Short mmCIF file of C-alpha atoms in Angstrom, two decimals:
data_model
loop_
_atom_site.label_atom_id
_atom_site.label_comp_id
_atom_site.label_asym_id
_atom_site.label_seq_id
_atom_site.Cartn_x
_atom_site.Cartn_y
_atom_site.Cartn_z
CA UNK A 37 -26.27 -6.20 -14.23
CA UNK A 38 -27.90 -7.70 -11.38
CA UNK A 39 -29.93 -5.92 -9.70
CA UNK A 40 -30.55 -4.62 -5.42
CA UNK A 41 -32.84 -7.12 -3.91
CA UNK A 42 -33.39 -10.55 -2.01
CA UNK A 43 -32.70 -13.74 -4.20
CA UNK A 44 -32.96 -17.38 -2.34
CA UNK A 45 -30.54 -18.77 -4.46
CA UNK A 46 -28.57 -17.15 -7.12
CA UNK A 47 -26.54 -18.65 -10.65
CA UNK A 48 -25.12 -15.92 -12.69
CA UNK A 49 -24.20 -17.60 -15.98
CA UNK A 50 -22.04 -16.58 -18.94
CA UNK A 51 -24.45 -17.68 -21.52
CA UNK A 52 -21.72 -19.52 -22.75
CA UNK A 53 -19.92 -16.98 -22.48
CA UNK A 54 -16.04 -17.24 -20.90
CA UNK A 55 -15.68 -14.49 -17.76
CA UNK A 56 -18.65 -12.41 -18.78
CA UNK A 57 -18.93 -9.77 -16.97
CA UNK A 58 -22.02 -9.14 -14.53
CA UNK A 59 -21.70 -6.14 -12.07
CA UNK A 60 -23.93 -5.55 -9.14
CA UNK A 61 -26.23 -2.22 -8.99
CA UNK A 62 -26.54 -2.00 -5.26
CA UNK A 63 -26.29 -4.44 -1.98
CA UNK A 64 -27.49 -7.99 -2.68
CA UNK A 65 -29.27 -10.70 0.09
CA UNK A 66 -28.85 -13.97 -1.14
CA UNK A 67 -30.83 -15.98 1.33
CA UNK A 68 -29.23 -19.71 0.10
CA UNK A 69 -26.31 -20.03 -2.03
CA UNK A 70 -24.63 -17.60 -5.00
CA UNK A 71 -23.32 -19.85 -7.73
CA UNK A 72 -20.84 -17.48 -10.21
CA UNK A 73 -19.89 -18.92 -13.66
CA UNK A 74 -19.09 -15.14 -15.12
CA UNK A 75 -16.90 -12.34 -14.17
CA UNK A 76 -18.59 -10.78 -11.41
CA UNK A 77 -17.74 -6.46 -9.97
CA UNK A 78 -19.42 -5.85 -6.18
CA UNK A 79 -19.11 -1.82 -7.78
CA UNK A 80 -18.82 -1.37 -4.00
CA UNK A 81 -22.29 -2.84 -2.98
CA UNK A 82 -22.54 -5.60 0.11
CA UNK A 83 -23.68 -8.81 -0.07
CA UNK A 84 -24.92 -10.96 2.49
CA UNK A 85 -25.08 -14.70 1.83
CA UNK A 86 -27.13 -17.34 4.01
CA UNK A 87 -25.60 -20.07 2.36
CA UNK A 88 -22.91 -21.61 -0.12
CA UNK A 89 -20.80 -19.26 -2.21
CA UNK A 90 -19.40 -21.07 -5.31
CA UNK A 91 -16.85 -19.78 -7.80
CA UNK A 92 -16.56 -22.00 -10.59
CA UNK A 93 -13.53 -22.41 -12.70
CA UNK A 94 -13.15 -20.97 -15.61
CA UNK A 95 -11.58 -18.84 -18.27
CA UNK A 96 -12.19 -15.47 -16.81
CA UNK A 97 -14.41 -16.47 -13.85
CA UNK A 98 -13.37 -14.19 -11.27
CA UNK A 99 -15.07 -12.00 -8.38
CA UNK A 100 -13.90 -8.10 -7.84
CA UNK A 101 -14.53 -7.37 -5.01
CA UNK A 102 -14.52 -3.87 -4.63
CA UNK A 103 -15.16 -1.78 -1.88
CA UNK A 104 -17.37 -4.21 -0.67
CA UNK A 105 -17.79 -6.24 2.32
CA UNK A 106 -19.13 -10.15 2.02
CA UNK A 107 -20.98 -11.06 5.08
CA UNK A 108 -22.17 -15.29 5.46
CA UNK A 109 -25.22 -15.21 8.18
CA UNK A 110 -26.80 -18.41 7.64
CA UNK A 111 -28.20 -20.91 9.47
CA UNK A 112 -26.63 -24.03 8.42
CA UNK A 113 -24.35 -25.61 10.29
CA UNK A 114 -21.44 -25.39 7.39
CA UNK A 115 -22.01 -22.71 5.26
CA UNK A 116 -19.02 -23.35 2.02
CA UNK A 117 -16.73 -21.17 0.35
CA UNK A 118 -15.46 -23.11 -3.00
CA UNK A 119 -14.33 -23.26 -6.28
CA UNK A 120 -11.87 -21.18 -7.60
CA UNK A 121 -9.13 -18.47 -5.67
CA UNK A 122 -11.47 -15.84 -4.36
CA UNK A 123 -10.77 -12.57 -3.46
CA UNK A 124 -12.84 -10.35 -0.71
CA UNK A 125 -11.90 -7.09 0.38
CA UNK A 126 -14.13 -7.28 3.58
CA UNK A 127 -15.19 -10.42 4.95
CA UNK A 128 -17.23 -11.30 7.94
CA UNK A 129 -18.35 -14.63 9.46
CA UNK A 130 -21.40 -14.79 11.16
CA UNK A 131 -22.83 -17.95 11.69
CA UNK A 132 -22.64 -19.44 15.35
CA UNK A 133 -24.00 -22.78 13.95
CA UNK A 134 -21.03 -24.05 12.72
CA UNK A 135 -19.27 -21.00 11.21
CA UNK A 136 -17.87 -21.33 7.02
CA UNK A 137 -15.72 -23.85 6.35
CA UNK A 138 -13.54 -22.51 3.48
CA UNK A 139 -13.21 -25.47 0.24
CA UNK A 140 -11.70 -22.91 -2.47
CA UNK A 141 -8.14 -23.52 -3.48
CA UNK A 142 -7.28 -20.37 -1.68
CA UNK A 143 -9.02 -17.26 -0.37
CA UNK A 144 -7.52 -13.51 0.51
CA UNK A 145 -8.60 -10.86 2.35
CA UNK A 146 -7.61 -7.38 1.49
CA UNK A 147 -9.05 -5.43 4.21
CA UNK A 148 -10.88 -6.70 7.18
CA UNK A 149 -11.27 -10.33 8.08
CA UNK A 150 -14.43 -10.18 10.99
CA UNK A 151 -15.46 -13.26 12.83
CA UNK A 152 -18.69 -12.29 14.50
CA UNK A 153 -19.40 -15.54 17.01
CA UNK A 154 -17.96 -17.82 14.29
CA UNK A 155 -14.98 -19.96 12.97
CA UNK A 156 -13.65 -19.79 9.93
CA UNK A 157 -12.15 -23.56 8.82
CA UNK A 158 -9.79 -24.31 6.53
CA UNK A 159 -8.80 -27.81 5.77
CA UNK A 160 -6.35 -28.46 2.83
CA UNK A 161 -6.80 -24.78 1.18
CA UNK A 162 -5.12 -21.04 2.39
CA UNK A 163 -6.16 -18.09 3.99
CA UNK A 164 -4.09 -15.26 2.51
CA UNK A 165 -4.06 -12.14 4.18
CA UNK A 166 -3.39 -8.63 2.73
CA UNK A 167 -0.97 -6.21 3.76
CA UNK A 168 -3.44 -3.72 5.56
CA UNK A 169 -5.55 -6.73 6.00
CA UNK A 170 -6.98 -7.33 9.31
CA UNK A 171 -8.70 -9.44 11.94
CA UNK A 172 -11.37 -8.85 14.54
CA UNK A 173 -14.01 -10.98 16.74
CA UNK A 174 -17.06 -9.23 18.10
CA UNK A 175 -16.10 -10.34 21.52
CA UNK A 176 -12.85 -11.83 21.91
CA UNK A 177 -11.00 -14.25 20.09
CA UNK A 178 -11.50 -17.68 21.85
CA UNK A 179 -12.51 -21.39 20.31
CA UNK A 180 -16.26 -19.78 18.93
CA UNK A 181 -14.42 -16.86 16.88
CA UNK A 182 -10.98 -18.39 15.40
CA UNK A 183 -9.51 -19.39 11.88
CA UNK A 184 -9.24 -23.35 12.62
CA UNK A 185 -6.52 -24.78 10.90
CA UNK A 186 -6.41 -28.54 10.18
CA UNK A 187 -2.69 -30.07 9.44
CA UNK A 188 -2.94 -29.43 6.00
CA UNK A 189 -4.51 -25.93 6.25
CA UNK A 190 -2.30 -23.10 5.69
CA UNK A 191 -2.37 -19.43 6.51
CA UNK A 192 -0.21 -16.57 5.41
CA UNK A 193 -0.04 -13.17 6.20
CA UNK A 194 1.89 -10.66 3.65
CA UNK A 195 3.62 -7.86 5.73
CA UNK A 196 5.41 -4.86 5.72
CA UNK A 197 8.20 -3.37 8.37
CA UNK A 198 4.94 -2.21 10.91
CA UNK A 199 3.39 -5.53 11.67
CA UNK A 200 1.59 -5.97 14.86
CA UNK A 201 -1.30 -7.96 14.70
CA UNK A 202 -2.34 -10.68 16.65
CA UNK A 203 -3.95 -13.97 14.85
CA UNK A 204 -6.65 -16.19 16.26
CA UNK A 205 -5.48 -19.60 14.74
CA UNK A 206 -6.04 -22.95 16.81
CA UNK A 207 -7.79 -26.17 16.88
CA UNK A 208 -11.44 -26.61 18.50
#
């Protein structure tokens, strides 16, 4: 169990241990990067991370996300998302320096996708949206809160017969 607090960096390790499973008690501040090697449950709580977020591969290493929303406020100009297919139910982007470029083989977002003054990047990896999943800037969408797509960069949105959503996507 890991428990409520600040951390400057975390690494939650398996001991050795394939997916073992590590559950948060309450919200979490990570003010560098999060490092998981272990099976990790939000159990609903938020975190907020002011740096990298790395999934590493694995039998069993996985994140659950939850209830929870994942919010990336740092200050670096790139703030990462890598590793392993992530999952987030709620996701927002809030880093005006340079906004999260997104290195994990793919990344989806159940419920709400927020980019708060930021872009989120993808290069050679997908964005996967959910069904009810959505998309919202804090002011409006325009070249400082977009997904940026590079040539290789793919997004997908699953749908149902109701779709009607509009989707930031462009170029800088």
């Amino acid at each position: 169990r890991i428990l409520t607090g600040t951390y400057e960096n975390l690494w939650l390790d398996g001991n050795g241990v394939p997916g073992a499973a590590k559950s948060l008690l309450g919200p979490l501040t990570i003010q560098d990067s999060l490092w998981i090697d272990a099976s990790l449950s939000a159990n609903g709580a938020d975190m907020t991370i002011g740096g990298n977020w790395t999934l590493q591969p694995g039998i069993g290493n996985q994140f659950d996300p939850t209830t929870a929303t994942v919010t990336f406020n740092g200050n670096p100009q790139q703030q990462r998302i890598s590793g392993t297919p992530g999952t987030f139910q709620n996701l927002t982007i809030s880093n005006p320096n340079g906004g999260v470029l997104l290195e994990a083989d793919s990344l989806t977002v159940l419920g709400q996708l927020n980019l708060d003054g930021s872009v989120l990047t993808i290069t050679n990896q997908e964005l996967i949206l959910g069904t009810v999943a959505s998309i919202s800037a804090t002011t409006a969408f325009s070249t400082s809160e977009m997904i940026e797509l590079s040539a290789s960069g793919g997004l997908t949105k699953l749908v149902d017969a109701s779709y009607n959503q509009t989707i930031p996507i462009g170029n800088a």
